[in-house]
C-alpha positions in Angstrom: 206.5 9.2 18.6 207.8 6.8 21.3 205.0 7.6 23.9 202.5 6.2 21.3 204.1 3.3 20.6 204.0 -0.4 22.6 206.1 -3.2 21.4 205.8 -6.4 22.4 207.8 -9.6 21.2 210.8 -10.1 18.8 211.2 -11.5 15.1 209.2 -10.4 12.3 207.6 -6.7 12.1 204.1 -6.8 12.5 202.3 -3.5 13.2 198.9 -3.5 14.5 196.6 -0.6 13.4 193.8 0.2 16.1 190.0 1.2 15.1 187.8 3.8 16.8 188.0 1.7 19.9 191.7 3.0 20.6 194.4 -0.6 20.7 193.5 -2.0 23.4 191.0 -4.0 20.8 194.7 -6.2 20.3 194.8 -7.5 24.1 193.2 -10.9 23.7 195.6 -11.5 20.4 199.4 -10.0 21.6 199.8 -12.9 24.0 200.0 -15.4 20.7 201.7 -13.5 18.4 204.4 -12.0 20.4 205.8 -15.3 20.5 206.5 -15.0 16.5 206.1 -11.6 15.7 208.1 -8.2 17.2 204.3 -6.1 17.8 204.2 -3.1 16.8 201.0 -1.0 18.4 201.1 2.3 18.0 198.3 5.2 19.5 196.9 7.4 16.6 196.5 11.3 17.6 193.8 12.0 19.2 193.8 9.0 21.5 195.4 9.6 24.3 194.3 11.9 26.6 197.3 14.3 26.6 196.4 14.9 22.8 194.9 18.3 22.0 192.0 18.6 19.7 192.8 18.0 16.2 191.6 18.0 12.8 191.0 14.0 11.1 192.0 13.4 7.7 192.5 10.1 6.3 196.0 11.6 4.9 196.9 12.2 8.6 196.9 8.8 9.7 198.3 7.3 6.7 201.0 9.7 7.0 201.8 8.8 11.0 202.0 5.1 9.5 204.7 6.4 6.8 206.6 8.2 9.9 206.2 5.4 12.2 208.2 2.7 10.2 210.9 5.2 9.3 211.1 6.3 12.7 211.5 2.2 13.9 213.7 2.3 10.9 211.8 -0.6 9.5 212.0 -0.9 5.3 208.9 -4.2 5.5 206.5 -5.1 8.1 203.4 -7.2 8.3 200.3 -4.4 8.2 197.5 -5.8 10.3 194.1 -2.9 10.6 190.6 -3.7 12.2 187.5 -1.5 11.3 188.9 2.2 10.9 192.5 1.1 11.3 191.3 -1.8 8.1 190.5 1.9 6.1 194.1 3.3 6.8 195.9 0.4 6.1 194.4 0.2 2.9 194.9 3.5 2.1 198.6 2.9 3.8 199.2 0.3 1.3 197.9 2.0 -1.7 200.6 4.5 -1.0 203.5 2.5 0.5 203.2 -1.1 -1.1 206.3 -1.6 -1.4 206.9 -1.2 2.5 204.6 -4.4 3.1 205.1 -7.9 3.5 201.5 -9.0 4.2 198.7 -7.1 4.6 195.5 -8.3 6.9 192.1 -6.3 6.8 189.6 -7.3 9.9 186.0 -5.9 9.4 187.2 -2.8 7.2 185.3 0.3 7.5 185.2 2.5 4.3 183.4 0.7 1.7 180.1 2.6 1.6 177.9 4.4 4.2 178.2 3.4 8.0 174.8 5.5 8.5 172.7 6.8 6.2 172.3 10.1 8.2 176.4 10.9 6.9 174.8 11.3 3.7 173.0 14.4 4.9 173.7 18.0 3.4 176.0 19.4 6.4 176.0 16.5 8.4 179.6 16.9 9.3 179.0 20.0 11.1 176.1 19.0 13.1 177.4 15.4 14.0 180.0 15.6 16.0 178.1 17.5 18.4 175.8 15.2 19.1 177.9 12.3 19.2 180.0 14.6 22.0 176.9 15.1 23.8 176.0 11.4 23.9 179.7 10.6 25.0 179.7 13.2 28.4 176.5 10.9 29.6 177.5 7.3 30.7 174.3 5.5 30.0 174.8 6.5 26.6 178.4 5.7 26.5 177.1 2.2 27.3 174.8 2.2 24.2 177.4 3.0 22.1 179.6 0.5 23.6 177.4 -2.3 23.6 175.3 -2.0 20.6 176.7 -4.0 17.7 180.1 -4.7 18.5 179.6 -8.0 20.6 177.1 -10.6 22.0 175.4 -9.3 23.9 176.7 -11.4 27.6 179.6 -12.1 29.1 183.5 -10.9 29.6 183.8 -9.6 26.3 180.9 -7.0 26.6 181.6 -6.0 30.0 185.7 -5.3 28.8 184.3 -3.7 26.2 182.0 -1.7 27.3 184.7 -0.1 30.7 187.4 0.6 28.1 185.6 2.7 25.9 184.3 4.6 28.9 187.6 5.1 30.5 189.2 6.2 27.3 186.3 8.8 26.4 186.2 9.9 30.3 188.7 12.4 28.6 187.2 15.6 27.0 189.9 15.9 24.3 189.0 13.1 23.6 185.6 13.1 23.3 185.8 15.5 21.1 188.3 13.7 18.6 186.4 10.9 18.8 183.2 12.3 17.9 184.9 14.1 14.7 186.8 11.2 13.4 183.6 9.1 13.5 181.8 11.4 11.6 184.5 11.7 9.0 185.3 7.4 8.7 181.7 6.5 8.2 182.1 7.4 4.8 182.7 5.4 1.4 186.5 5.5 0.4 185.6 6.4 -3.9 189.2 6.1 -4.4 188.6 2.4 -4.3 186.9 1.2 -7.0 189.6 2.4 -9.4 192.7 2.0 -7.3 192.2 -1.9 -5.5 192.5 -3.3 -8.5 195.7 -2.2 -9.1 197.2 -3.1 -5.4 200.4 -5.6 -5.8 200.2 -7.7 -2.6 198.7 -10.4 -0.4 195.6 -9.8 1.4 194.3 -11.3 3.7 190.5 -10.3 4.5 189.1 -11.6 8.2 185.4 -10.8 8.4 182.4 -12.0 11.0 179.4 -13.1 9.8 176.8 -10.8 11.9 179.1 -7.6 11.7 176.0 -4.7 11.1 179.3 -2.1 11.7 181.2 -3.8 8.8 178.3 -5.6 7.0 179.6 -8.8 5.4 179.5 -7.9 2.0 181.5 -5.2 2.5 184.2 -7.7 3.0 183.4 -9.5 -0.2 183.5 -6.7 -2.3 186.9 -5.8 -0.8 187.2 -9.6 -1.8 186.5 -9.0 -5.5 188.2 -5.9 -6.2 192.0 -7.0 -5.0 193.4 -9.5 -7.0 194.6 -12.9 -5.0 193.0 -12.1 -2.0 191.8 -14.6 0.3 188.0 -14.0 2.7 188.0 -15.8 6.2 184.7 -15.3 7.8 183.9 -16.4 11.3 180.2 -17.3 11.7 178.1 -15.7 14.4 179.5 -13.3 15.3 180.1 -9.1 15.5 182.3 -6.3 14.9 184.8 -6.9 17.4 184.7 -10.7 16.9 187.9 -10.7 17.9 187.4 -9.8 21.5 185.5 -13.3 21.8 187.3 -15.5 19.3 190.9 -14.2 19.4 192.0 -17.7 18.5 190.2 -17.4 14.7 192.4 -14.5 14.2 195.6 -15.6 15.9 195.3 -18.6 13.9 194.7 -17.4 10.6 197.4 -14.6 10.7 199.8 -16.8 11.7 199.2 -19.4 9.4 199.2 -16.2 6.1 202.5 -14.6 7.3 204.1 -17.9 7.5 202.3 -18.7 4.4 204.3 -15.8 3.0 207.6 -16.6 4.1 208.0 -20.6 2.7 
């Protein structure tokens, strides 16, 4: 557990729960909250390049949460999840409520659909084939990179863009990748009966143009838990957060403070 764990910072726990794009998607926002906040950014299996190949289930990486805080020997923290890592923190909470302070969801996957080609009879088996063939070429690896998840120009996309094809350079990890993201595109139908019932505060970050995440994803999530509260940051993508890390830093430090008066 300790090799896939960083932590940055001292004072309240706040653990940061990665998407598809591994955790270096938290680099433009540790700087700000470390000051606050003791960081907790873990590495889910399959990342790393040591992993072996592995079978994803949603359980699996709600469970590593569970693990994770009794490993830190932590009894609340501040849950914080972008994209796939929004989908198991909510399923996280839904099972540990009563291990979280504040809970922040940032362009959730899980809703409905991410593609309607995951609909498809057998789809699971014939998908993460052709993602791994698209992740050996580095053109491709660009495209899928690039292609919603910021504007277009500039630092952001370029950053972008060389992580991801460092961290798929690794074959294991190719092929994790390409089998969680056929699994995660998928609606989470435990949802409609279960958010209403979740006993916490929520805090729901969402941009504008996500076509990853579409908005109203976000407010439905809105709608179905009870006191939440919907930021949305206009113009722009799916990892907004790479290009406006201040919205983000600002708004979870102003609801975990919030919390605490």
């Amino acid at each position: 557990m300790n090799n896939r764990i960083k932590i940055e910072g001292k004072g309240e726990p706040v653990v940061l729960v990665h998407g598809m794009g591994g955790p270096k998607i938290w680099s433009p926002v540790i700087t700000a909250l470390k000051e606050k906040f003791q960081l907790i950014i873990p590495t889910f299996p399959g990342f790393l390049s040591e992993d072996v190949d592995f079978v994803y289930s949603d359980e699996l990486y709600v469970d590593f949460l569970i693990d994770l805080r009794k490993h830190l020997k932590i009894e609340k923290w501040n849950v914080i999840g972008i994209s796939m890592g929004g989908l198991t923190s909510l399923n996280y909470a839904l099972k540990e409520s009563n291990h979280i302070s504040t809970l922040t969801l940032i362009d959730s996957i899980g809703v409905d659909y991410m593609s309607p080609i995951l609909k498809l009879p057998l789809i699971n088996k014939i998908f993460p084939g052709i993602i791994k063939g698209m992740l050996k070429s580095e053109s491709s690896r660009f495209k899928l990179a690039k292609q919603d998840f910021v504007n277009q120009n500039g630092k952001a996309c370029k950053e972008c863009v060389e992580w991801f094809s460092e961290m798929v350079e690794s074959k294991t990890v190719r092929s994790n990748f390409a089998q969680i993201l056929a699994s995660v595109g998928r609606p989470q139908k435990q949802w409609k009966k279960e958010l209403s019932n979740l006993n916490l505060t929520v805090q729901i970050l969402w941009a504008s143009d996500d076509q990853t995440a579409p908005l109203a994803w976000g407010k439905w999530l809105n709608s179905k838990i009870t006191g939440s509260t919907l930021k949305i940051i206009n113009g722009y993508k799916h990892m907004a957060i790479l290009e406006k890390p201040d919205f983000f830093t600002d708004a979870i430090l102003d609801f975990i403070s919030q919390k605490n008066q």
